[in-house]
mmCIF file of C-alpha atoms in Angstrom:
data_model
loop_
_atom_site.group_PDB
_atom_site.id
_atom_site.type_symbol
_atom_site.label_atom_id
_atom_site.label_comp_id
_atom_site.label_asym_id
_atom_site.label_seq_id
_atom_site.Cartn_x
_atom_site.Cartn_y
_atom_site.Cartn_z
ATOM 1 C CA UNK A 5 -6.455 -20.364 4.386
ATOM 2 C CA UNK A 6 -5.405 -23.829 5.437
ATOM 3 C CA UNK A 7 -2.049 -23.566 7.145
ATOM 4 C CA UNK A 8 -1.737 -20.886 9.803
ATOM 5 C CA UNK A 9 -0.913 -20.353 13.471
ATOM 6 C CA UNK A 10 -2.717 -18.288 16.113
ATOM 7 C CA UNK A 11 -0.703 -16.980 19.097
ATOM 8 C CA UNK A 12 -2.683 -15.796 22.122
ATOM 9 C CA UNK A 13 -2.279 -15.218 25.866
ATOM 10 C CA UNK A 14 -3.898 -17.684 28.262
ATOM 11 C CA UNK A 15 -6.286 -15.016 29.566
ATOM 12 C CA UNK A 16 -7.508 -14.423 26.003
ATOM 13 C CA UNK A 17 -8.487 -18.036 25.333
ATOM 14 C CA UNK A 18 -12.163 -17.141 24.778
ATOM 15 C CA UNK A 19 -11.221 -14.196 22.552
ATOM 16 C CA UNK A 20 -9.078 -16.476 20.384
ATOM 17 C CA UNK A 21 -11.973 -18.912 19.973
ATOM 18 C CA UNK A 22 -14.301 -15.992 19.220
ATOM 19 C CA UNK A 23 -11.883 -14.722 16.560
ATOM 20 C CA UNK A 24 -11.731 -18.073 14.776
ATOM 21 C CA UNK A 25 -15.509 -18.631 14.895
ATOM 22 C CA UNK A 26 -16.281 -15.182 13.524
ATOM 23 C CA UNK A 27 -13.614 -15.414 10.812
ATOM 24 C CA UNK A 28 -15.267 -18.644 9.764
ATOM 25 C CA UNK A 29 -18.706 -17.021 9.605
ATOM 26 C CA UNK A 30 -17.402 -13.975 7.719
ATOM 27 C CA UNK A 31 -15.508 -16.133 5.236
ATOM 28 C CA UNK A 32 -18.700 -17.617 3.785
ATOM 29 C CA UNK A 33 -19.711 -14.251 2.304
ATOM 30 C CA UNK A 34 -16.407 -14.081 0.400
ATOM 31 C CA UNK A 35 -16.246 -17.709 -0.699
ATOM 32 C CA UNK A 36 -13.128 -18.359 1.393
ATOM 33 C CA UNK A 37 -12.392 -21.481 3.408
ATOM 34 C CA UNK A 38 -10.596 -21.301 6.741
ATOM 35 C CA UNK A 39 -9.078 -24.336 8.438
ATOM 36 C CA UNK A 40 -8.578 -24.395 12.199
ATOM 37 C CA UNK A 41 -5.180 -22.901 13.106
ATOM 38 C CA UNK A 42 -2.338 -24.298 15.147
ATOM 39 C CA UNK A 43 -3.094 -22.842 18.588
ATOM 40 C CA UNK A 44 -0.074 -21.460 20.453
ATOM 41 C CA UNK A 45 -0.803 -20.322 23.993
ATOM 42 C CA UNK A 46 1.448 -17.783 25.693
ATOM 43 C CA UNK A 47 1.733 -17.031 29.410
ATOM 44 C CA UNK A 48 -0.156 -13.959 30.567
ATOM 45 C CA UNK A 49 3.008 -12.076 31.473
ATOM 46 C CA UNK A 50 5.070 -13.083 28.469
ATOM 47 C CA UNK A 51 7.496 -10.390 27.368
ATOM 48 C CA UNK A 52 7.989 -9.186 23.797
ATOM 49 C CA UNK A 53 11.127 -11.328 23.727
ATOM 50 C CA UNK A 54 9.066 -14.420 24.698
ATOM 51 C CA UNK A 55 6.645 -13.762 21.824
ATOM 52 C CA UNK A 56 9.378 -13.365 19.192
ATOM 53 C CA UNK A 57 11.277 -16.418 20.513
ATOM 54 C CA UNK A 58 8.124 -18.539 20.271
ATOM 55 C CA UNK A 59 7.404 -17.155 16.797
ATOM 56 C CA UNK A 60 10.966 -18.124 15.842
ATOM 57 C CA UNK A 61 10.161 -21.747 16.651
ATOM 58 C CA UNK A 62 7.404 -21.661 14.023
ATOM 59 C CA UNK A 63 8.530 -18.984 11.554
ATOM 60 C CA UNK A 64 12.300 -18.937 11.942
ATOM 61 C CA UNK A 65 14.814 -19.304 9.142
ATOM 62 C CA UNK A 66 14.080 -22.206 6.761
ATOM 63 C CA UNK A 67 10.775 -22.970 8.533
ATOM 64 C CA UNK A 68 8.125 -22.385 5.905
ATOM 65 C CA UNK A 69 5.451 -24.772 7.148
ATOM 66 C CA UNK A 70 2.912 -21.992 7.753
ATOM 67 C CA UNK A 71 1.392 -19.417 5.408
ATOM 68 C CA UNK A 72 0.851 -16.762 8.058
ATOM 69 C CA UNK A 73 0.543 -16.001 11.769
ATOM 70 C CA UNK A 74 -2.176 -14.228 13.743
ATOM 71 C CA UNK A 75 -1.073 -12.618 17.019
ATOM 72 C CA UNK A 76 -3.950 -11.878 19.387
ATOM 73 C CA UNK A 77 -2.672 -9.282 21.867
ATOM 74 C CA UNK A 78 -4.302 -8.431 25.172
ATOM 75 C CA UNK A 79 -1.880 -5.526 25.625
ATOM 76 C CA UNK A 80 -1.080 -2.847 23.076
ATOM 77 C CA UNK A 81 2.534 -2.116 23.953
ATOM 78 C CA UNK A 82 6.056 -2.866 22.781
ATOM 79 C CA UNK A 83 5.002 -6.394 21.773
ATOM 80 C CA UNK A 84 3.275 -5.062 18.636
ATOM 81 C CA UNK A 85 6.410 -3.258 17.456
ATOM 82 C CA UNK A 86 8.686 -6.236 18.135
ATOM 83 C CA UNK A 87 6.352 -8.637 16.330
ATOM 84 C CA UNK A 88 6.175 -6.371 13.272
ATOM 85 C CA UNK A 89 9.971 -6.080 13.156
ATOM 86 C CA UNK A 90 10.228 -9.872 13.576
ATOM 87 C CA UNK A 91 7.771 -10.653 10.756
ATOM 88 C CA UNK A 92 8.343 -7.821 8.246
ATOM 89 C CA UNK A 93 12.094 -7.334 8.596
ATOM 90 C CA UNK A 94 13.938 -10.087 10.477
ATOM 91 C CA UNK A 95 12.246 -13.301 9.332
ATOM 92 C CA UNK A 96 10.053 -12.231 6.445
ATOM 93 C CA UNK A 97 6.689 -13.941 7.007
ATOM 94 C CA UNK A 98 3.079 -12.729 6.787
ATOM 95 C CA UNK A 99 1.458 -11.751 10.085
ATOM 96 C CA UNK A 100 -1.731 -10.165 11.358
ATOM 97 C CA UNK A 101 -1.942 -8.517 14.786
ATOM 98 C CA UNK A 102 -5.416 -8.367 16.379
ATOM 99 C CA UNK A 103 -6.396 -6.614 19.614
ATOM 100 C CA UNK A 104 -8.177 -9.002 21.970
ATOM 101 C CA UNK A 105 -10.578 -6.308 23.137
ATOM 102 C CA UNK A 106 -11.933 -5.937 19.589
ATOM 103 C CA UNK A 107 -13.341 -9.478 19.998
ATOM 104 C CA UNK A 108 -15.344 -8.338 23.022
ATOM 105 C CA UNK A 109 -17.254 -5.461 21.411
ATOM 106 C CA UNK A 110 -20.451 -5.215 19.428
ATOM 107 C CA UNK A 111 -19.942 -5.442 15.693
ATOM 108 C CA UNK A 112 -17.322 -8.170 15.972
ATOM 109 C CA UNK A 113 -18.473 -9.645 12.647
ATOM 110 C CA UNK A 114 -17.669 -6.371 10.889
ATOM 111 C CA UNK A 115 -14.208 -6.351 12.487
ATOM 112 C CA UNK A 116 -13.568 -9.955 11.425
ATOM 113 C CA UNK A 117 -14.694 -9.204 7.857
ATOM 114 C CA UNK A 118 -12.075 -6.450 7.631
ATOM 115 C CA UNK A 119 -9.409 -8.702 9.165
ATOM 116 C CA UNK A 120 -10.288 -11.378 6.625
ATOM 117 C CA UNK A 121 -9.953 -9.017 3.658
ATOM 118 C CA UNK A 122 -6.640 -7.778 5.035
ATOM 119 C CA UNK A 123 -5.259 -11.309 5.410
ATOM 120 C CA UNK A 124 -6.539 -12.166 1.940
ATOM 121 C CA UNK A 125 -4.635 -9.204 0.456
ATOM 122 C CA UNK A 126 -1.478 -10.074 2.404
ATOM 123 C CA UNK A 127 -1.580 -13.604 0.996
ATOM 124 C CA UNK A 128 -1.936 -12.316 -2.578
ATOM 125 C CA UNK A 129 -5.707 -12.532 -2.916
ATOM 126 C CA UNK A 130 -7.552 -9.855 -4.907
ATOM 127 C CA UNK A 131 -10.335 -7.987 -3.118
ATOM 128 C CA UNK A 132 -11.099 -5.438 -5.840
ATOM 129 C CA UNK A 133 -9.968 -4.887 -9.417
ATOM 130 C CA UNK A 134 -10.843 -2.568 -12.261
ATOM 131 C CA UNK A 135 -12.335 -3.942 -15.450
ATOM 132 C CA UNK A 136 -10.178 -2.355 -18.130
ATOM 133 C CA UNK A 137 -10.932 -2.126 -21.827
ATOM 134 C CA UNK A 138 -8.753 -3.931 -24.362
ATOM 135 C CA UNK A 139 -6.686 -0.853 -25.245
ATOM 136 C CA UNK A 140 -5.428 -0.548 -21.661
ATOM 137 C CA UNK A 141 -4.590 -4.257 -21.426
ATOM 138 C CA UNK A 142 -2.717 -4.059 -24.717
ATOM 139 C CA UNK A 143 -0.682 -1.122 -23.360
ATOM 140 C CA UNK A 144 0.898 -3.480 -20.779
ATOM 141 C CA UNK A 145 1.204 -0.843 -18.071
ATOM 142 C CA UNK A 146 3.241 -0.966 -14.890
ATOM 143 C CA UNK A 147 2.109 1.519 -12.230
ATOM 144 C CA UNK A 148 4.507 2.791 -9.562
ATOM 145 C CA UNK A 149 3.766 4.589 -6.276
ATOM 146 C CA UNK A 150 6.442 6.441 -4.278
ATOM 147 C CA UNK A 151 6.105 7.979 -0.813
ATOM 148 C CA UNK A 152 8.581 8.957 1.886
ATOM 149 C CA UNK A 153 8.612 9.496 5.652
ATOM 150 C CA UNK A 154 11.151 10.860 8.098
ATOM 151 C CA UNK A 155 12.509 8.195 10.461
ATOM 152 C CA UNK A 156 13.591 9.777 13.726
ATOM 153 C CA UNK A 157 17.351 9.651 14.212
ATOM 154 C CA UNK A 158 17.932 7.731 10.993
ATOM 155 C CA UNK A 159 17.021 9.819 7.960
ATOM 156 C CA UNK A 160 14.396 9.310 5.269
ATOM 157 C CA UNK A 161 12.539 6.132 4.403
ATOM 158 C CA UNK A 162 11.454 5.934 0.767
ATOM 159 C CA UNK A 163 8.707 3.373 0.105
ATOM 160 C CA UNK A 164 8.236 2.228 -3.498
ATOM 161 C CA UNK A 165 5.521 -0.045 -4.878
ATOM 162 C CA UNK A 166 5.106 -1.283 -8.471
ATOM 163 C CA UNK A 167 2.300 -3.348 -10.030
ATOM 164 C CA UNK A 168 3.370 -6.560 -11.763
ATOM 165 C CA UNK A 169 0.081 -7.836 -13.220
ATOM 166 C CA UNK A 170 -2.508 -6.503 -15.659
ATOM 167 C CA UNK A 171 -5.185 -5.937 -12.982
ATOM 168 C CA UNK A 172 -2.784 -3.711 -10.952
ATOM 169 C CA UNK A 173 -3.350 -5.766 -7.794
ATOM 170 C CA UNK A 174 -0.050 -7.650 -7.349
ATOM 171 C CA UNK A 175 2.944 -5.673 -6.136
ATOM 172 C CA UNK A 176 6.707 -5.556 -6.001
ATOM 173 C CA UNK A 177 7.818 -3.472 -2.999
ATOM 174 C CA UNK A 178 10.942 -1.937 -1.564
ATOM 175 C CA UNK A 179 11.741 0.343 1.359
ATOM 176 C CA UNK A 180 15.052 2.214 1.196
ATOM 177 C CA UNK A 181 16.343 4.026 4.287
ATOM 178 C CA UNK A 182 18.642 6.924 3.446
ATOM 179 C CA UNK A 183 20.893 8.409 6.110
ATOM 180 C CA UNK A 184 20.931 12.186 6.430
ATOM 181 C CA UNK A 185 24.510 12.599 5.165
ATOM 182 C CA UNK A 186 23.676 10.788 1.895
ATOM 183 C CA UNK A 187 20.214 12.270 1.608
ATOM 184 C CA UNK A 188 20.272 14.306 -1.583
ATOM 185 C CA UNK A 189 22.273 11.984 -3.825
ATOM 186 C CA UNK A 190 20.633 8.734 -2.725
ATOM 187 C CA UNK A 191 17.110 10.178 -2.836
ATOM 188 C CA UNK A 192 17.644 11.021 -6.486
ATOM 189 C CA UNK A 193 19.022 7.579 -7.262
ATOM 190 C CA UNK A 194 16.830 5.134 -5.319
ATOM 191 C CA UNK A 195 13.594 5.607 -7.318
ATOM 192 C CA UNK A 196 15.237 5.094 -10.723
ATOM 193 C CA UNK A 197 17.116 2.038 -9.487
ATOM 194 C CA UNK A 198 13.857 0.621 -8.042
ATOM 195 C CA UNK A 199 12.071 1.087 -11.380
ATOM 196 C CA UNK A 200 14.885 -0.789 -13.175
ATOM 197 C CA UNK A 201 14.471 -3.678 -10.726
ATOM 198 C CA UNK A 202 10.655 -3.531 -10.968
ATOM 199 C CA UNK A 203 10.877 -3.852 -14.775
ATOM 200 C CA UNK A 204 12.988 -7.012 -14.293
ATOM 201 C CA UNK A 205 10.402 -8.467 -11.886
ATOM 202 C CA UNK A 206 7.542 -7.544 -14.242
ATOM 203 C CA UNK A 207 9.398 -9.295 -17.064
ATOM 204 C CA UNK A 208 9.800 -12.488 -15.006
ATOM 205 C CA UNK A 209 6.137 -12.481 -14.026
ATOM 206 C CA UNK A 210 4.749 -11.777 -17.513
ATOM 207 C CA UNK A 211 7.499 -12.899 -19.903
ATOM 208 C CA UNK A 212 7.533 -9.433 -21.429
ATOM 209 C CA UNK A 213 8.585 -5.874 -20.629
ATOM 210 C CA UNK A 214 5.915 -3.260 -19.850
ATOM 211 C CA UNK A 215 5.165 -0.888 -22.726
ATOM 212 C CA UNK A 216 4.300 2.004 -20.437
ATOM 213 C CA UNK A 217 5.011 3.098 -16.845
ATOM 214 C CA UNK A 218 3.001 5.587 -14.786
ATOM 215 C CA UNK A 219 4.890 6.839 -11.730
ATOM 216 C CA UNK A 220 2.839 8.549 -9.005
ATOM 217 C CA UNK A 221 5.133 10.500 -6.673
ATOM 218 C CA UNK A 222 3.848 11.785 -3.320
ATOM 219 C CA UNK A 223 5.855 13.932 -0.917
ATOM 220 C CA UNK A 224 7.352 16.300 -3.514
ATOM 221 C CA UNK A 225 5.658 19.628 -4.183
ATOM 222 C CA UNK A 226 5.493 21.484 -7.469
ATOM 223 C CA UNK A 227 7.987 23.995 -6.037
ATOM 224 C CA UNK A 228 10.512 21.166 -5.522
ATOM 225 C CA UNK A 229 10.224 20.046 -9.136
ATOM 226 C CA UNK A 230 13.792 21.186 -9.901
ATOM 227 C CA UNK A 231 15.088 18.779 -7.254
ATOM 228 C CA UNK A 232 13.751 15.862 -9.315
ATOM 229 C CA UNK A 233 15.744 16.587 -12.476
ATOM 230 C CA UNK A 234 18.528 14.076 -11.773
ATOM 231 C CA UNK A 235 15.984 11.434 -10.767
ATOM 232 C CA UNK A 236 13.957 12.041 -13.929
ATOM 233 C CA UNK A 237 17.016 12.014 -16.207
ATOM 234 C CA UNK A 238 17.917 8.516 -14.935
ATOM 235 C CA UNK A 239 14.344 7.273 -15.377
ATOM 236 C CA UNK A 240 14.133 8.867 -18.836
ATOM 237 C CA UNK A 241 17.422 7.272 -19.933
ATOM 238 C CA UNK A 242 16.398 3.838 -18.660
ATOM 239 C CA UNK A 243 12.927 3.951 -20.269
ATOM 240 C CA UNK A 244 14.239 5.146 -23.637
ATOM 241 C CA UNK A 245 16.842 2.354 -23.672
ATOM 242 C CA UNK A 246 14.063 -0.193 -23.100
ATOM 243 C CA UNK A 247 11.633 1.552 -25.479
ATOM 244 C CA UNK A 248 9.129 2.216 -22.656
ATOM 245 C CA UNK A 249 6.855 5.278 -22.559
ATOM 246 C CA UNK A 250 6.238 6.881 -19.158
ATOM 247 C CA UNK A 251 4.385 9.533 -17.170
ATOM 248 C CA UNK A 252 5.815 11.006 -13.962
ATOM 249 C CA UNK A 253 2.937 12.426 -11.885
ATOM 250 C CA UNK A 254 3.253 14.537 -8.717
ATOM 251 C CA UNK A 255 0.397 13.868 -6.285
ATOM 252 C CA UNK A 256 -0.745 16.539 -3.822
ATOM 253 C CA UNK A 257 -3.570 15.854 -1.353
ATOM 254 C CA UNK A 258 -3.017 19.120 0.555
ATOM 255 C CA UNK A 259 -4.565 21.447 -1.991
ATOM 256 C CA UNK A 260 -6.285 24.722 -1.088
ATOM 257 C CA UNK A 261 -9.037 24.408 -3.697
ATOM 258 C CA UNK A 262 -12.576 23.346 -2.779
ATOM 259 C CA UNK A 263 -15.262 22.566 -5.331
ATOM 260 C CA UNK A 264 -19.022 22.645 -4.714
ATOM 261 C CA UNK A 265 -22.187 21.827 -6.605
ATOM 262 C CA UNK A 266 -24.895 24.491 -6.597
ATOM 263 C CA UNK A 267 -28.566 23.606 -6.612
ATOM 264 C CA UNK A 268 -30.636 26.813 -6.530
ATOM 265 C CA UNK A 269 -29.152 28.609 -3.498
ATOM 266 C CA UNK A 270 -27.779 25.514 -1.785
ATOM 267 C CA UNK A 271 -24.196 24.285 -2.039
ATOM 268 C CA UNK A 272 -23.055 20.706 -1.517
ATOM 269 C CA UNK A 273 -19.998 18.518 -2.000
ATOM 270 C CA UNK A 274 -19.667 17.098 -5.512
ATOM 271 C CA UNK A 275 -20.422 13.446 -6.004
ATOM 272 C CA UNK A 276 -17.532 10.997 -6.229
ATOM 273 C CA UNK A 277 -15.802 11.228 -9.600
ATOM 274 C CA UNK A 278 -15.485 14.997 -10.034
ATOM 275 C CA UNK A 279 -12.799 15.834 -12.607
ATOM 276 C CA UNK A 280 -11.508 19.372 -13.124
ATOM 277 C CA UNK A 281 -9.070 19.579 -16.008
ATOM 278 C CA UNK A 282 -9.200 23.265 -17.018
ATOM 279 C CA UNK A 283 -10.383 26.666 -15.826
ATOM 280 C CA UNK A 284 -8.526 26.719 -12.493
ATOM 281 C CA UNK A 285 -5.588 24.502 -13.483
ATOM 282 C CA UNK A 286 -2.207 25.958 -14.444
ATOM 283 C CA UNK A 287 -2.252 26.680 -18.187
ATOM 284 C CA UNK A 288 1.499 26.140 -18.444
ATOM 285 C CA UNK A 289 1.384 22.554 -17.153
ATOM 286 C CA UNK A 290 -0.643 19.386 -17.595
ATOM 287 C CA UNK A 291 -2.524 18.934 -14.332
ATOM 288 C CA UNK A 292 -5.980 17.968 -13.152
ATOM 289 C CA UNK A 293 -8.028 17.633 -9.961
ATOM 290 C CA UNK A 294 -10.017 14.549 -8.981
ATOM 291 C CA UNK A 295 -12.319 14.030 -6.028
ATOM 292 C CA UNK A 296 -12.634 10.232 -5.964
ATOM 293 C CA UNK A 297 -14.085 9.887 -2.467
ATOM 294 C CA UNK A 298 -17.670 10.337 -1.297
ATOM 295 C CA UNK A 299 -17.782 12.978 1.470
ATOM 296 C CA UNK A 300 -20.782 13.204 3.821
ATOM 297 C CA UNK A 301 -19.308 15.483 6.512
ATOM 298 C CA UNK A 302 -17.419 18.742 6.077
ATOM 299 C CA UNK A 303 -16.161 19.982 2.725
ATOM 300 C CA UNK A 304 -14.409 17.698 0.263
ATOM 301 C CA UNK A 305 -10.780 18.320 -0.657
ATOM 302 C CA UNK A 306 -9.813 17.207 -4.162
ATOM 303 C CA UNK A 307 -6.438 15.675 -5.034
ATOM 304 C CA UNK A 308 -4.193 17.462 -7.516
ATOM 305 C CA UNK A 309 -2.297 15.391 -10.098
ATOM 306 C CA UNK A 310 0.481 17.260 -11.890
ATOM 307 C CA UNK A 311 1.946 15.395 -14.864
ATOM 308 C CA UNK A 312 5.466 16.742 -14.457
ATOM 309 C CA UNK A 313 7.430 14.719 -17.008
ATOM 310 C CA UNK A 314 7.005 11.965 -19.557
ATOM 311 C CA UNK A 315 6.296 11.122 -23.169
ATOM 312 C CA UNK A 316 3.214 8.892 -22.981
ATOM 313 C CA UNK A 317 0.852 11.470 -24.558
ATOM 314 C CA UNK A 318 -2.449 9.974 -23.286
ATOM 315 C CA UNK A 319 -4.120 13.052 -21.702
ATOM 316 C CA UNK A 320 -7.679 11.674 -21.829
ATOM 317 C CA UNK A 321 -6.618 8.256 -20.536
ATOM 318 C CA UNK A 322 -4.574 9.292 -17.476
ATOM 319 C CA UNK A 323 -7.396 11.052 -15.575
ATOM 320 C CA UNK A 324 -9.904 8.183 -15.939
ATOM 321 C CA UNK A 325 -7.242 5.577 -15.180
ATOM 322 C CA UNK A 326 -6.136 7.478 -12.059
ATOM 323 C CA UNK A 327 -9.741 7.605 -10.847
ATOM 324 C CA UNK A 328 -10.128 3.841 -11.409
ATOM 325 C CA UNK A 329 -7.040 3.096 -9.304
ATOM 326 C CA UNK A 330 -8.587 4.998 -6.374
ATOM 327 C CA UNK A 331 -11.200 2.203 -6.126
ATOM 328 C CA UNK A 332 -8.936 -0.810 -5.646
ATOM 329 C CA UNK A 333 -6.936 -0.201 -2.473
ATOM 330 C CA UNK A 334 -7.117 -3.578 -0.705
ATOM 331 C CA UNK A 335 -7.347 -2.199 2.824
ATOM 332 C CA UNK A 336 -10.467 -0.074 2.382
ATOM 333 C CA UNK A 337 -14.008 -0.883 1.268
ATOM 334 C CA UNK A 338 -14.582 2.149 -0.924
ATOM 335 C CA UNK A 339 -12.651 4.825 -2.756
ATOM 336 C CA UNK A 340 -9.527 6.521 -1.394
ATOM 337 C CA UNK A 341 -8.108 9.908 -2.350
ATOM 338 C CA UNK A 342 -5.083 8.579 -4.235
ATOM 339 C CA UNK A 343 -4.335 5.603 -6.550
ATOM 340 C CA UNK A 344 -3.869 2.254 -4.806
ATOM 341 C CA UNK A 345 -0.097 2.201 -5.424
ATOM 342 C CA UNK A 346 0.349 5.521 -3.596
ATOM 343 C CA UNK A 347 -1.815 4.340 -0.697
ATOM 344 C CA UNK A 348 0.217 1.114 -0.461
ATOM 345 C CA UNK A 349 3.514 3.040 -0.550
ATOM 346 C CA UNK A 350 2.153 5.392 2.111
ATOM 347 C CA UNK A 351 1.225 2.423 4.317
ATOM 348 C CA UNK A 352 4.680 0.844 3.933
ATOM 349 C CA UNK A 353 6.363 4.193 4.570
ATOM 350 C CA UNK A 354 4.385 4.882 7.759
ATOM 351 C CA UNK A 355 4.854 1.327 9.051
ATOM 352 C CA UNK A 356 8.614 1.760 8.666
ATOM 353 C CA UNK A 357 8.736 5.250 10.197
ATOM 354 C CA UNK A 358 6.454 4.490 13.156
ATOM 355 C CA UNK A 359 7.364 0.910 14.049
ATOM 356 C CA UNK A 360 10.083 -1.055 12.293
ATOM 357 C CA UNK A 361 12.753 1.538 11.270
ATOM 358 C CA UNK A 362 14.177 -1.204 9.027
ATOM 359 C CA UNK A 363 13.942 -2.178 5.400
ATOM 360 C CA UNK A 364 11.451 -4.809 4.270
ATOM 361 C CA UNK A 365 12.675 -8.426 4.243
ATOM 362 C CA UNK A 366 13.405 -9.708 0.727
ATOM 363 C CA UNK A 367 10.932 -12.599 1.285
ATOM 364 C CA UNK A 368 8.160 -9.978 1.301
ATOM 365 C CA UNK A 369 9.216 -7.993 -1.753
ATOM 366 C CA UNK A 370 6.103 -9.309 -3.523
ATOM 367 C CA UNK A 371 2.614 -8.927 -2.080
ATOM 368 C CA UNK A 372 1.290 -6.578 0.610
ATOM 369 C CA UNK A 373 2.450 -8.061 3.908
ATOM 370 C CA UNK A 374 2.783 -4.545 5.397
ATOM 371 C CA UNK A 375 -0.954 -3.691 5.219
#
């Protein structure tokens, strides 16, 4: 991390210095090196417009001198939203927003460690990866995550993420905003068209086409399966033309099932890694439950994975592989309830719905700048 800029308000001078010093200390544990940033001091009463104008001077069009920007904010208001729109949508550069008050609390080293891992992921660094056996590497898989959110007054934002390396840690991303009047037709088309583009990007990165694609789809229930038929037919046609096998998996985290371990007369949450593949699953479909996360409070809710379509025919492989992907989400030190591609798509979807309401800049189509 050698070429970056830190924007801060004059009143947060000490917090900015504290941030840099603690990032430096935290970096030693990860084997990272951090150079001193270009310091850019803002007036205490600078407006959101002042911040984006100043950022334009450093990160405007055709100004690629810096790898990323850190914005240290003393106020948590409209400035955050405007800066995210400016970096993710308008100008397309990597940014990290930090609250100044987090530099004044106990445990600042823990905060800076998390910030460091987040910046590392945004710049393309790998925090975690699965160690796959040779058979998986030879399969040349591309994994896709799809999630959607309603954007107030605009329609639906569909976030799509696809892996483009064999450790499933580098991503091609796209956010498509669909207006209400075009909702049904475009929703059915955008995922298949994204997968076609993702295959092209994968090919450029690896000089070969993936042999298999696993698509994890969140936000569509089993009851809405009929709605997906047009989407699936396009994906099926495209994959068969390219001689690619695929699985299309519906992901549901809002299940009603709970599973417990019994020891004598005491019940407890299962340990991380529980797999339920028969007994309570639907006999007419291929589905399974996984509880990837460790739960210490309350009762654990497993995630249901329903393999809705596809011709890959690897029933033993898909459950273990899905569980592995729950360990390598860059923004969390531990397991999450869904594969990393779904979690990344969820993050992009929520960022768009809550803050930017715009599609991701093409400069950021690769990587994870939206974390």
